[in-house]
PDB file of C-alpha atoms and ligand atoms in Angstrom:
ATOM      1  CA  MET A   1      19.161 -24.314  21.157  1.00 96.00           C
ATOM      2  CA  LYS A   2      18.811 -25.935  17.603  1.00 98.00           C
ATOM      3  CA  ILE A   3      17.101 -23.693  15.205  1.00 98.00           C
ATOM      4  CA  VAL A   4      16.209 -24.536  11.577  1.00 98.00           C
ATOM      5  CA  VAL A   5      16.109 -21.375   8.988  1.00 98.00           C
ATOM      6  CA  ILE A   6      14.551 -22.733   5.727  1.00 98.00           C
ATOM      7  CA  GLY A   7      15.442 -20.258   3.140  1.00 98.00           C
ATOM      8  CA  GLY A   8      18.702 -19.699   5.191  1.00 98.00           C
ATOM      9  CA  THR A   9      20.537 -18.713   2.244  1.00 98.00           C
ATOM     10  CA  GLY A  10      18.316 -15.821   1.001  1.00 98.00           C
ATOM     11  CA  LEU A  11      18.511 -12.102   1.922  1.00 98.00           C
ATOM     12  CA  ILE A  12      16.830 -12.238   5.475  1.00 98.00           C
ATOM     13  CA  GLY A  13      17.727 -15.798   6.125  1.00 98.00           C
ATOM     14  CA  SER A  14      21.676 -15.390   5.582  1.00 98.00           C
ATOM     15  CA  LYS A  15      21.569 -12.416   7.685  1.00 98.00           C
ATOM     16  CA  ALA A  16      19.106 -14.197  10.455  1.00 98.00           C
ATOM     17  CA  VAL A  17      21.203 -17.249  10.420  1.00 98.00           C
ATOM     18  CA  SER A  18      24.445 -15.109  11.201  1.00 98.00           C
ATOM     19  CA  ILE A  19      22.852 -13.346  14.007  1.00 98.00           C
ATOM     20  CA  LEU A  20      21.736 -16.663  15.680  1.00 98.00           C
ATOM     21  CA  ARG A  21      25.144 -18.289  15.350  1.00 98.00           C
ATOM     22  CA  GLN A  22      26.673 -15.360  16.962  1.00 98.00           C
ATOM     23  CA  GLY A  23      24.260 -15.986  19.986  1.00 98.00           C
ATOM     24  CA  GLY A  24      25.623 -19.431  20.075  1.00 98.00           C
ATOM     25  CA  HIS A  25      22.850 -21.334  18.846  1.00 98.00           C
ATOM     26  CA  GLU A  26      23.081 -24.425  16.546  1.00 98.00           C
ATOM     27  CA  VAL A  27      21.686 -23.340  13.349  1.00 98.00           C
ATOM     28  CA  VAL A  28      20.974 -25.309  10.163  1.00 98.00           C
ATOM     29  CA  ALA A  29      20.754 -23.021   7.233  1.00 98.00           C
ATOM     30  CA  GLY A  30      18.224 -24.881   4.740  1.00 98.00           C
ATOM     31  CA  SER A  31      17.852 -24.296   1.309  1.00 98.00           C
ATOM     32  CA  PRO A  32      17.547 -26.792  -1.894  1.00 98.00           C
ATOM     33  CA  THR A  33      21.346 -26.379  -2.549  1.00 96.00           C
ATOM     34  CA  SER A  34      21.998 -27.788   0.772  1.00 95.00           C
ATOM     35  CA  GLY A  35      19.661 -30.581   0.278  1.00 98.00           C
ATOM     36  CA  ILE A  36      16.703 -29.212   2.241  1.00 98.00           C
ATOM     37  CA  ASN A  37      13.774 -28.677   0.046  1.00 98.00           C
ATOM     38  CA  SER A  38      10.285 -27.583   1.519  1.00 98.00           C
ATOM     39  CA  ILE A  39       8.604 -28.305  -1.803  1.00 98.00           C
ATOM     40  CA  THR A  40       9.898 -31.801  -2.299  1.00 98.00           C
ATOM     41  CA  GLY A  41      10.241 -32.594   1.270  1.00 98.00           C
ATOM     42  CA  GLU A  42      13.979 -33.479   0.794  1.00 98.00           C
ATOM     43  CA  GLY A  43      15.985 -33.309   3.937  1.00 98.00           C
ATOM     44  CA  LEU A  44      13.200 -32.261   6.120  1.00 98.00           C
ATOM     45  CA  LYS A  45      13.001 -35.057   8.512  1.00 98.00           C
ATOM     46  CA  GLU A  46      16.746 -34.975   9.142  1.00 98.00           C
ATOM     47  CA  ALA A  47      17.057 -31.027   9.482  1.00 98.00           C
ATOM     48  CA  MET A  48      14.162 -30.914  12.105  1.00 97.00           C
ATOM     49  CA  ALA A  49      15.274 -33.773  14.336  1.00 98.00           C
ATOM     50  CA  GLY A  50      16.022 -32.093  17.669  1.00 98.00           C
ATOM     51  CA  ALA A  51      14.841 -28.599  16.673  1.00 98.00           C
ATOM     52  CA  ARG A  52      12.983 -26.347  18.956  1.00 98.00           C
ATOM     53  CA  VAL A  53      12.536 -23.431  16.587  1.00 98.00           C
ATOM     54  CA  VAL A  54      11.808 -23.474  12.730  1.00 98.00           C
ATOM     55  CA  ILE A  55      12.041 -20.049  10.928  1.00 99.00           C
ATOM     56  CA  ASP A  56      10.409 -19.911   7.482  1.00 98.00           C
ATOM     57  CA  LEU A  57      12.078 -17.330   5.185  1.00 98.00           C
ATOM     58  CA  THR A  58      11.566 -19.080   1.849  1.00 98.00           C
ATOM     59  CA  ASN A  59      10.401 -17.265  -1.262  1.00 98.00           C
ATOM     60  CA  SER A  60       8.911 -18.436  -4.354  1.00 98.00           C
ATOM     61  CA  PRO A  61      11.202 -18.402  -7.527  1.00 97.00           C
ATOM     62  CA  SER A  62       8.177 -17.111  -9.465  1.00 95.00           C
ATOM     63  CA  PHE A  63       5.852 -14.240  -8.416  1.00 93.00           C
ATOM     64  CA  GLU A  64       3.277 -15.275 -10.923  1.00 94.00           C
ATOM     65  CA  ASP A  65      -0.236 -15.591  -9.120  1.00 94.00           C
ATOM     66  CA  ARG A  66      -0.953 -19.374  -9.454  1.00 97.00           C
ATOM     67  CA  ALA A  67       2.677 -20.205  -9.085  1.00 98.00           C
ATOM     68  CA  VAL A  68       3.338 -18.211  -5.861  1.00 98.00           C
ATOM     69  CA  LEU A  69       0.133 -19.495  -4.257  1.00 98.00           C
ATOM     70  CA  GLU A  70       1.282 -23.124  -5.155  1.00 98.00           C
ATOM     71  CA  PHE A  71       4.774 -22.415  -3.436  1.00 98.00           C
ATOM     72  CA  PHE A  72       3.672 -21.050  -0.164  1.00 98.00           C
ATOM     73  CA  GLU A  73       0.908 -23.692   0.074  1.00 98.00           C
ATOM     74  CA  THR A  74       3.074 -26.787  -0.616  1.00 98.00           C
ATOM     75  CA  SER A  75       5.906 -25.370   1.118  1.00 98.00           C
ATOM     76  CA  GLY A  76       3.781 -24.675   4.233  1.00 98.00           C
ATOM     77  CA  ARG A  77       2.165 -27.889   4.433  1.00 98.00           C
ATOM     78  CA  ASN A  78       5.478 -29.765   4.115  1.00 98.00           C
ATOM     79  CA  LEU A  79       7.239 -27.748   6.761  1.00 98.00           C
ATOM     80  CA  LEU A  80       4.449 -27.774   9.268  1.00 98.00           C
ATOM     81  CA  ALA A  81       3.860 -31.539   8.906  1.00 98.00           C
ATOM     82  CA  ALA A  82       7.632 -32.195   9.361  1.00 98.00           C
ATOM     83  CA  GLU A  83       7.699 -29.820  12.321  1.00 98.00           C
ATOM     84  CA  ALA A  84       4.599 -31.647  13.942  1.00 98.00           C
ATOM     85  CA  ALA A  85       6.414 -34.905  13.559  1.00 98.00           C
ATOM     86  CA  ALA A  86       9.586 -33.581  14.995  1.00 98.00           C
ATOM     87  CA  GLY A  87       7.851 -31.733  18.067  1.00 98.00           C
ATOM     88  CA  VAL A  88       9.059 -28.635  17.087  1.00 98.00           C
ATOM     89  CA  ARG A  89       7.896 -25.760  19.670  1.00 98.00           C
ATOM     90  CA  HIS A  90       7.763 -22.596  17.809  1.00 98.00           C
ATOM     91  CA  HIS A  91       7.075 -21.930  14.044  1.00 98.00           C
ATOM     92  CA  VAL A  92       8.252 -18.392  12.944  1.00 99.00           C
ATOM     93  CA  ALA A  93       7.375 -17.023   9.557  1.00 98.00           C
ATOM     94  CA  LEU A  94       7.865 -13.810   7.505  1.00 98.00           C
ATOM     95  CA  SER A  95       4.871 -12.289   5.895  1.00 98.00           C
ATOM     96  CA  ILE A  96       3.693  -8.936   4.725  1.00 98.00           C
ATOM     97  CA  VAL A  97       1.966  -5.968   6.449  1.00 98.00           C
ATOM     98  CA  GLY A  98      -1.357  -5.350   4.722  1.00 96.00           C
ATOM     99  CA  THR A  99      -1.318  -8.890   3.234  1.00 96.00           C
ATOM    100  CA  ASP A 100      -5.004  -9.420   4.020  1.00 92.00           C
ATOM    101  CA  ARG A 101      -5.873  -5.767   2.897  1.00 91.00           C
ATOM    102  CA  SER A 102      -5.126  -6.159  -0.964  1.00 86.00           C
ATOM    103  CA  ASP A 103      -6.049  -7.919  -4.091  1.00 85.00           C
ATOM    104  CA  ASN A 104      -2.517  -8.737  -5.168  1.00 92.00           C
ATOM    105  CA  GLY A 105      -1.815 -12.314  -6.251  1.00 94.00           C
ATOM    106  CA  TYR A 106       1.410 -12.528  -4.090  1.00 95.00           C
ATOM    107  CA  PHE A 107      -0.338 -11.341  -0.923  1.00 96.00           C
ATOM    108  CA  ARG A 108      -3.018 -13.645  -1.431  1.00 96.00           C
ATOM    109  CA  ALA A 109      -0.419 -16.484  -1.442  1.00 98.00           C
ATOM    110  CA  LYS A 110       0.970 -15.107   1.865  1.00 98.00           C
ATOM    111  CA  VAL A 111      -2.555 -15.089   3.424  1.00 98.00           C
ATOM    112  CA  ALA A 112      -2.643 -18.802   2.534  1.00 98.00           C
ATOM    113  CA  GLN A 113       0.722 -19.367   4.169  1.00 98.00           C
ATOM    114  CA  GLU A 114      -0.499 -17.478   7.362  1.00 98.00           C
ATOM    115  CA  LYS A 115      -3.957 -19.646   7.434  1.00 98.00           C
ATOM    116  CA  LEU A 116      -1.903 -22.996   7.314  1.00 98.00           C
ATOM    117  CA  ILE A 117       0.383 -21.724  10.354  1.00 98.00           C
ATOM    118  CA  GLU A 118      -2.647 -20.481  12.333  1.00 98.00           C
ATOM    119  CA  SER A 119      -4.603 -23.963  11.919  1.00 98.00           C
ATOM    120  CA  SER A 120      -1.426 -26.006  12.428  1.00 98.00           C
ATOM    121  CA  GLY A 121      -1.600 -26.394  16.119  1.00 97.00           C
ATOM    122  CA  ILE A 122       2.075 -25.724  16.299  1.00 98.00           C
ATOM    123  CA  PRO A 123       2.898 -22.672  18.815  1.00 98.00           C
ATOM    124  CA  TYR A 124       3.658 -19.787  16.116  1.00 98.00           C
ATOM    125  CA  THR A 125       4.515 -16.174  15.545  1.00 99.00           C
ATOM    126  CA  ILE A 126       3.934 -14.433  12.248  1.00 98.00           C
ATOM    127  CA  ILE A 127       6.013 -11.349  11.562  1.00 98.00           C
ATOM    128  CA  ARG A 128       4.406  -9.172   9.002  1.00 98.00           C
ATOM    129  CA  SER A 129       7.111  -6.441   7.609  1.00 98.00           C
ATOM    130  CA  THR A 130       6.929  -3.815   5.234  1.00 98.00           C
ATOM    131  CA  GLN A 131       8.599  -3.970   2.070  1.00 98.00           C
ATOM    132  CA  PHE A 132      12.446  -4.068   2.376  1.00 98.00           C
ATOM    133  CA  ILE A 133      14.510  -1.157   1.170  1.00 98.00           C
ATOM    134  CA  ASP A 134      16.691  -3.876  -0.516  1.00 96.00           C
ATOM    135  CA  PHE A 135      13.650  -4.526  -2.676  1.00 97.00           C
ATOM    136  CA  ILE A 136      12.896  -0.940  -3.755  1.00 97.00           C
ATOM    137  CA  GLY A 137      14.884  -1.528  -7.206  1.00 96.00           C
ATOM    138  CA  ARG A 138      12.934  -4.595  -8.051  1.00 95.00           C
ATOM    139  CA  ILE A 139       9.767  -2.664  -7.243  1.00 97.00           C
ATOM    140  CA  ALA A 140      10.702  -0.094  -9.738  1.00 97.00           C
ATOM    141  CA  ASP A 141      11.534  -2.815 -12.282  1.00 96.00           C
ATOM    142  CA  SER A 142       7.979  -4.199 -12.008  1.00 94.00           C
ATOM    143  CA  SER A 143       6.414  -1.018 -12.240  1.00 96.00           C
ATOM    144  CA  MET A 144       7.884   0.056 -15.541  1.00 94.00           C
ATOM    145  CA  ASP A 145       5.545   1.464 -18.214  1.00 90.00           C
ATOM    146  CA  GLY A 146       7.744   2.373 -21.266  1.00 88.00           C
ATOM    147  CA  ARG A 147      10.453   4.383 -19.946  1.00 87.00           C
ATOM    148  CA  THR A 148       8.972   5.510 -16.753  1.00 94.00           C
ATOM    149  CA  VAL A 149       8.338   3.967 -13.448  1.00 97.00           C
ATOM    150  CA  ARG A 150       4.561   4.504 -12.246  1.00 97.00           C
ATOM    151  CA  ILE A 151       3.931   4.353  -8.526  1.00 98.00           C
ATOM    152  CA  SER A 152       1.108   5.309  -6.230  1.00 97.00           C
ATOM    153  CA  PRO A 153       1.420   8.046  -3.986  1.00 98.00           C
ATOM    154  CA  GLY A 154       0.019   5.721  -1.001  1.00 97.00           C
ATOM    155  CA  LEU A 155       2.056   5.655   1.981  1.00 98.00           C
ATOM    156  CA  PHE A 156       5.134   3.597   2.196  1.00 98.00           C
ATOM    157  CA  GLN A 157       7.436   2.742   5.051  1.00 98.00           C
ATOM    158  CA  PRO A 158      10.210   0.304   3.744  1.00 98.00           C
ATOM    159  CA  ILE A 159      12.479  -1.375   6.341  1.00 98.00           C
ATOM    160  CA  ALA A 160      16.034  -2.436   6.129  1.00 98.00           C
ATOM    161  CA  ALA A 161      16.910  -6.117   5.672  1.00 98.00           C
ATOM    162  CA  ASP A 162      19.293  -5.867   8.586  1.00 98.00           C
ATOM    163  CA  ASP A 163      16.455  -4.604  10.814  1.00 98.00           C
ATOM    164  CA  VAL A 164      14.097  -7.411   9.462  1.00 98.00           C
ATOM    165  CA  ALA A 165      16.793 -10.089  10.412  1.00 98.00           C
ATOM    166  CA  ALA A 166      17.350  -8.519  13.909  1.00 98.00           C
ATOM    167  CA  ASN A 167      13.563  -8.782  14.401  1.00 98.00           C
ATOM    168  CA  VAL A 168      13.166 -12.263  13.249  1.00 98.00           C
ATOM    169  CA  ALA A 169      16.121 -13.577  15.473  1.00 98.00           C
ATOM    170  CA  GLU A 170      14.548 -11.781  18.399  1.00 98.00           C
ATOM    171  CA  VAL A 171      11.135 -13.132  17.777  1.00 98.00           C
ATOM    172  CA  ALA A 172      12.582 -16.730  17.232  1.00 98.00           C
ATOM    173  CA  LEU A 173      14.198 -16.675  20.734  1.00 98.00           C
ATOM    174  CA  ALA A 174      11.154 -15.273  22.527  1.00 98.00           C
ATOM    175  CA  PRO A 175       8.084 -17.544  23.375  1.00 98.00           C
ATOM    176  CA  PRO A 176       5.648 -18.041  20.678  1.00 98.00           C
ATOM    177  CA  ARG A 177       2.895 -15.288  20.537  1.00 98.00           C
ATOM    178  CA  ASN A 178       0.293 -17.316  18.618  1.00 98.00           C
ATOM    179  CA  GLY A 179      -0.234 -14.179  16.728  1.00 98.00           C
ATOM    180  CA  ILE A 180       1.079 -11.412  14.660  1.00 98.00           C
ATOM    181  CA  VAL A 181       3.625  -9.153  15.081  1.00 98.00           C
ATOM    182  CA  GLU A 182       4.067  -6.030  12.661  1.00 98.00           C
ATOM    183  CA  ILE A 183       7.658  -4.429  11.953  1.00 98.00           C
ATOM    184  CA  ALA A 184       8.195  -1.204   9.657  1.00 98.00           C
ATOM    185  CA  GLY A 185      10.931   1.095   8.785  1.00 98.00           C
ATOM    186  CA  PRO A 186      11.513   4.259  10.786  1.00 98.00           C
ATOM    187  CA  GLU A 187      10.365   6.597   8.023  1.00 97.00           C
ATOM    188  CA  ARG A 188       6.813   6.992   6.533  1.00 98.00           C
ATOM    189  CA  ALA A 189       6.369   8.960   3.122  1.00 98.00           C
ATOM    190  CA  PRO A 190       4.296   8.601  -0.168  1.00 98.00           C
ATOM    191  CA  PHE A 191       5.587   5.536  -1.981  1.00 98.00           C
ATOM    192  CA  ASN A 192       6.472   7.443  -5.423  1.00 98.00           C
ATOM    193  CA  GLU A 193       8.596  10.033  -3.467  1.00 98.00           C
ATOM    194  CA  ILE A 194      10.586   7.135  -1.617  1.00 98.00           C
ATOM    195  CA  VAL A 195      11.089   5.293  -4.989  1.00 98.00           C
ATOM    196  CA  ALA A 196      12.058   8.363  -6.794  1.00 98.00           C
ATOM    197  CA  ARG A 197      14.566   9.289  -3.806  1.00 97.00           C
ATOM    198  CA  TYR A 198      16.124   5.757  -4.157  1.00 97.00           C
ATOM    199  CA  LEU A 199      16.530   5.639  -7.796  1.00 97.00           C
ATOM    200  CA  LYS A 200      18.163   9.073  -7.658  1.00 97.00           C
ATOM    201  CA  ALA A 201      20.693   8.136  -4.845  1.00 97.00           C
ATOM    202  CA  VAL A 202      21.648   4.783  -6.631  1.00 96.00           C
ATOM    203  CA  GLY A 203      22.071   6.650  -9.849  1.00 95.00           C
ATOM    204  CA  ASP A 204      19.228   5.229 -11.773  1.00 94.00           C
ATOM    205  CA  PRO A 205      18.190   7.904 -14.578  1.00 94.00           C
ATOM    206  CA  ARG A 206      14.420   6.261 -14.679  1.00 95.00           C
ATOM    207  CA  GLU A 207      11.660   8.930 -13.796  1.00 96.00           C
ATOM    208  CA  VAL A 208       9.111   8.229 -11.291  1.00 98.00           C
ATOM    209  CA  VAL A 209       5.456   9.278 -12.188  1.00 97.00           C
ATOM    210  CA  ARG A 210       3.054   9.705  -9.348  1.00 98.00           C
ATOM    211  CA  ASP A 211      -0.027   7.523 -10.431  1.00 97.00           C
ATOM    212  CA  PRO A 212      -2.787   6.972  -7.822  1.00 97.00           C
ATOM    213  CA  GLU A 213      -4.082   4.156 -10.489  1.00 96.00           C
ATOM    214  CA  ALA A 214      -0.553   2.397 -10.474  1.00 96.00           C
ATOM    215  CA  ARG A 215      -0.763  -1.104  -8.928  1.00 95.00           C
ATOM    216  CA  TYR A 216       1.741  -2.731  -6.783  1.00 94.00           C
ATOM    217  CA  PHE A 217       2.263  -6.273  -8.288  1.00 91.00           C
ATOM    218  CA  GLY A 218      -1.171  -6.324  -9.597  1.00 89.00           C
ATOM    219  CA  GLY A 219      -2.894  -4.917  -6.407  1.00 92.00           C
ATOM    220  CA  ARG A 220      -4.466  -1.443  -5.886  1.00 92.00           C
ATOM    221  CA  VAL A 221      -2.541   0.847  -3.357  1.00 94.00           C
ATOM    222  CA  GLU A 222      -4.958   2.934  -1.390  1.00 94.00           C
ATOM    223  CA  GLU A 223      -3.499   5.522   1.101  1.00 96.00           C
ATOM    224  CA  ARG A 224      -2.701   3.204   3.854  1.00 97.00           C
ATOM    225  CA  SER A 225      -2.522  -0.351   1.957  1.00 96.00           C
ATOM    226  CA  LEU A 226       1.302  -0.899   2.648  1.00 97.00           C
ATOM    227  CA  VAL A 227       1.686   0.393   5.962  1.00 98.00           C
ATOM    228  CA  PRO A 228       0.819  -0.697   9.549  1.00 98.00           C
ATOM    229  CA  LEU A 229      -2.454   0.392  10.811  1.00 97.00           C
ATOM    230  CA  GLY A 230      -1.698  -0.321  14.416  1.00 95.00           C
ATOM    231  CA  GLU A 231       1.265  -0.580  16.618  1.00 95.00           C
ATOM    232  CA  ALA A 232       4.480  -1.703  14.918  1.00 98.00           C
ATOM    233  CA  ARG A 233       7.987  -2.283  16.009  1.00 98.00           C
ATOM    234  CA  LEU A 234      10.199   0.000  13.850  1.00 98.00           C
ATOM    235  CA  GLY A 235      13.697  -0.579  12.358  1.00 98.00           C
ATOM    236  CA  ARG A 236      16.662   1.685  13.144  1.00 98.00           C
ATOM    237  CA  ILE A 237      17.893   2.280   9.604  1.00 98.00           C
ATOM    238  CA  GLY A 238      16.292   4.850   7.540  1.00 97.00           C
ATOM    239  CA  LEU A 239      16.605   5.320   3.843  1.00 97.00           C
ATOM    240  CA  ASP A 240      19.137   7.867   3.895  1.00 96.00           C
ATOM    241  CA  GLN A 241      21.391   5.874   6.319  1.00 97.00           C
ATOM    242  CA  TRP A 242      20.808   2.702   4.127  1.00 97.00           C
ATOM    243  CA  LEU A 243      21.773   4.581   1.069  1.00 96.00           C
ATOM    244  CA  ARG A 244      25.151   5.899   2.516  1.00 94.00           C
ATOM    245  CA  ARG A 245      26.215   2.325   3.532  1.00 87.00           C
TER     246      ARG A 245
HETATM  247  N1  NAP B  25      10.413  -8.466  -0.388  1.00 86.47           N
HETATM  248  C1  NAP B  25       9.888  -7.670   0.605  1.00 86.47           C
HETATM  249  O1  NAP B  25       9.742  -6.460   0.628  1.00 86.47           O
HETATM  250  C2  NAP B  25       9.030  -8.528   1.604  1.00 86.47           C
HETATM  251  C3  NAP B  25       8.311  -7.903   2.562  1.00 86.47           C
HETATM  252  C4  NAP B  25       7.799  -8.557   3.772  1.00 86.47           C
HETATM  253  C5  NAP B  25       8.080 -10.120   3.831  1.00 86.47           C
HETATM  254  N2  NAP B  25       8.693 -10.652   2.710  1.00 86.47           N
HETATM  255  C6  NAP B  25       9.028 -12.190   2.804  1.00 86.47           C
HETATM  256  O2  NAP B  25      10.252 -12.409   3.417  1.00 86.47           O
HETATM  257  C7  NAP B  25      10.489 -13.687   3.073  1.00 86.47           C
HETATM  258  C8  NAP B  25      12.095 -13.787   2.581  1.00 86.47           C
HETATM  259  O3  NAP B  25      12.207 -12.983   1.672  1.00 86.47           O
HETATM  260  P1  NAP B  25      13.907 -12.973   0.952  1.00 86.47           P
HETATM  261  O4  NAP B  25      13.719 -11.708   0.055  1.00 86.47           O
HETATM  262  O5  NAP B  25      14.645 -13.021   2.109  1.00 86.47           O
HETATM  263  O6  NAP B  25      13.925 -14.134   0.017  1.00 86.47           O
HETATM  264  P2  NAP B  25      15.111 -14.500  -0.995  1.00 86.47           P
HETATM  265  O7  NAP B  25      16.215 -13.725  -0.895  1.00 86.47           O
HETATM  266  O8  NAP B  25      14.525 -14.455  -2.286  1.00 86.47           O
HETATM  267  O9  NAP B  25      15.499 -16.102  -0.373  1.00 86.47           O
HETATM  268  C9  NAP B  25      14.331 -17.036  -0.603  1.00 86.47           C
HETATM  269  C10 NAP B  25      15.226 -18.292   0.082  1.00 86.47           C
HETATM  270  O10 NAP B  25      14.157 -19.383  -0.031  1.00 86.47           O
HETATM  271  C11 NAP B  25      14.965 -20.365  -0.428  1.00 86.47           C
HETATM  272  N3  NAP B  25      14.219 -21.419  -1.127  1.00 86.47           N
HETATM  273  C12 NAP B  25      13.572 -21.222  -2.224  1.00 86.47           C
HETATM  274  N4  NAP B  25      12.769 -22.398  -2.601  1.00 86.47           N
HETATM  275  C13 NAP B  25      12.980 -23.302  -1.747  1.00 86.47           C
HETATM  276  C14 NAP B  25      12.599 -24.561  -1.389  1.00 86.47           C
HETATM  277  N5  NAP B  25      11.958 -25.128  -2.098  1.00 86.47           N
HETATM  278  N6  NAP B  25      12.965 -24.965  -0.137  1.00 86.47           N
HETATM  279  C15 NAP B  25      13.766 -24.635   0.676  1.00 86.47           C
HETATM  280  N7  NAP B  25      14.223 -23.236   0.396  1.00 86.47           N
HETATM  281  C16 NAP B  25      13.873 -22.690  -0.563  1.00 86.47           C
HETATM  282  C17 NAP B  25      16.206 -19.793  -1.169  1.00 86.47           C
HETATM  283  O11 NAP B  25      17.134 -20.732  -1.496  1.00 86.47           O
HETATM  284  P3  NAP B  25      18.228 -20.774  -2.583  1.00 86.47           P
HETATM  285  O12 NAP B  25      19.047 -19.808  -2.355  1.00 86.47           O
HETATM  286  O13 NAP B  25      18.997 -22.303  -2.800  1.00 86.47           O
HETATM  287  O14 NAP B  25      17.330 -20.360  -3.902  1.00 86.47           O
HETATM  288  C18 NAP B  25      16.582 -18.941  -0.284  1.00 86.47           C
HETATM  289  O15 NAP B  25      17.171 -19.154   0.649  1.00 86.47           O
HETATM  290  C19 NAP B  25       9.496 -14.181   1.900  1.00 86.47           C
HETATM  291  O16 NAP B  25       8.804 -15.254   2.409  1.00 86.47           O
HETATM  292  C20 NAP B  25       8.787 -12.980   1.752  1.00 86.47           C
HETATM  293  O17 NAP B  25       7.400 -13.196   1.326  1.00 86.47           O
HETATM  294  C21 NAP B  25       9.398  -9.872   1.685  1.00 86.47           C
END
């Protein structure tokens, strides 16, 4: 089966591409460097010809509120139009758990991306994932206040990128759900505690301060803002196992 992975060179994209190729599928790994650009539209028509499934794993180069919204809206529109023209049978996209329950600009852009998919008429599955363990360092960087890292004690359940990619590949090969699937890591604990454990284990001397008012990329974090409220598929790799690798 021909599968196009847009964002196929990224953290999740490169792992999903290799899982699908190992499964014997014909996989196009699309990114601007390979001449496939979801913002300009370059290369989309050629990439999608004969494709049955398209997986959108793109990410915005800028996380600034307006830039990220513009990225996911433009990219989503261009991809879905090219898929409709090519007769693609399943659109898979990676979104975020709690994206519709926060006031954060990045999450608003993901909601806009989801809405485009839901109204496109193309059979789809949206995978909402919790934060990647691999992303915790960047979360700490964005939460710096002077020399300390301020993090909310709201619950956190990060998932390893390898587990995310495995779920993406599995969903892409299954029939479209025309709905949302949630995935999360195997362990749930206060956000500040997980970030502190992560930084200590990687030898990062920054101190983590528990702060119920600390925001996550500009959004408030209540007790359950970032964790699945209902059933979710759980990854296998916990924080300690990820850190030992
Ligand atoms: N980080 C988290 O904790 C988290 C949690 C849940 C969901 N997500 C979602 O997961 C998705 C994937 O994230 P990631 O960390 O794997 O992203 P990433 O490593 O930043 O990779 C982004 C990919 O998008 C490509 N790309 C950028 N602009 C493009 C364009 N105009 N046309 C085509 N491709 C373009 C990049 O290509 P180049 O390599 O050429 O730049 C790269 O392959 C994102 O949509 C994100 O919202 C993230």
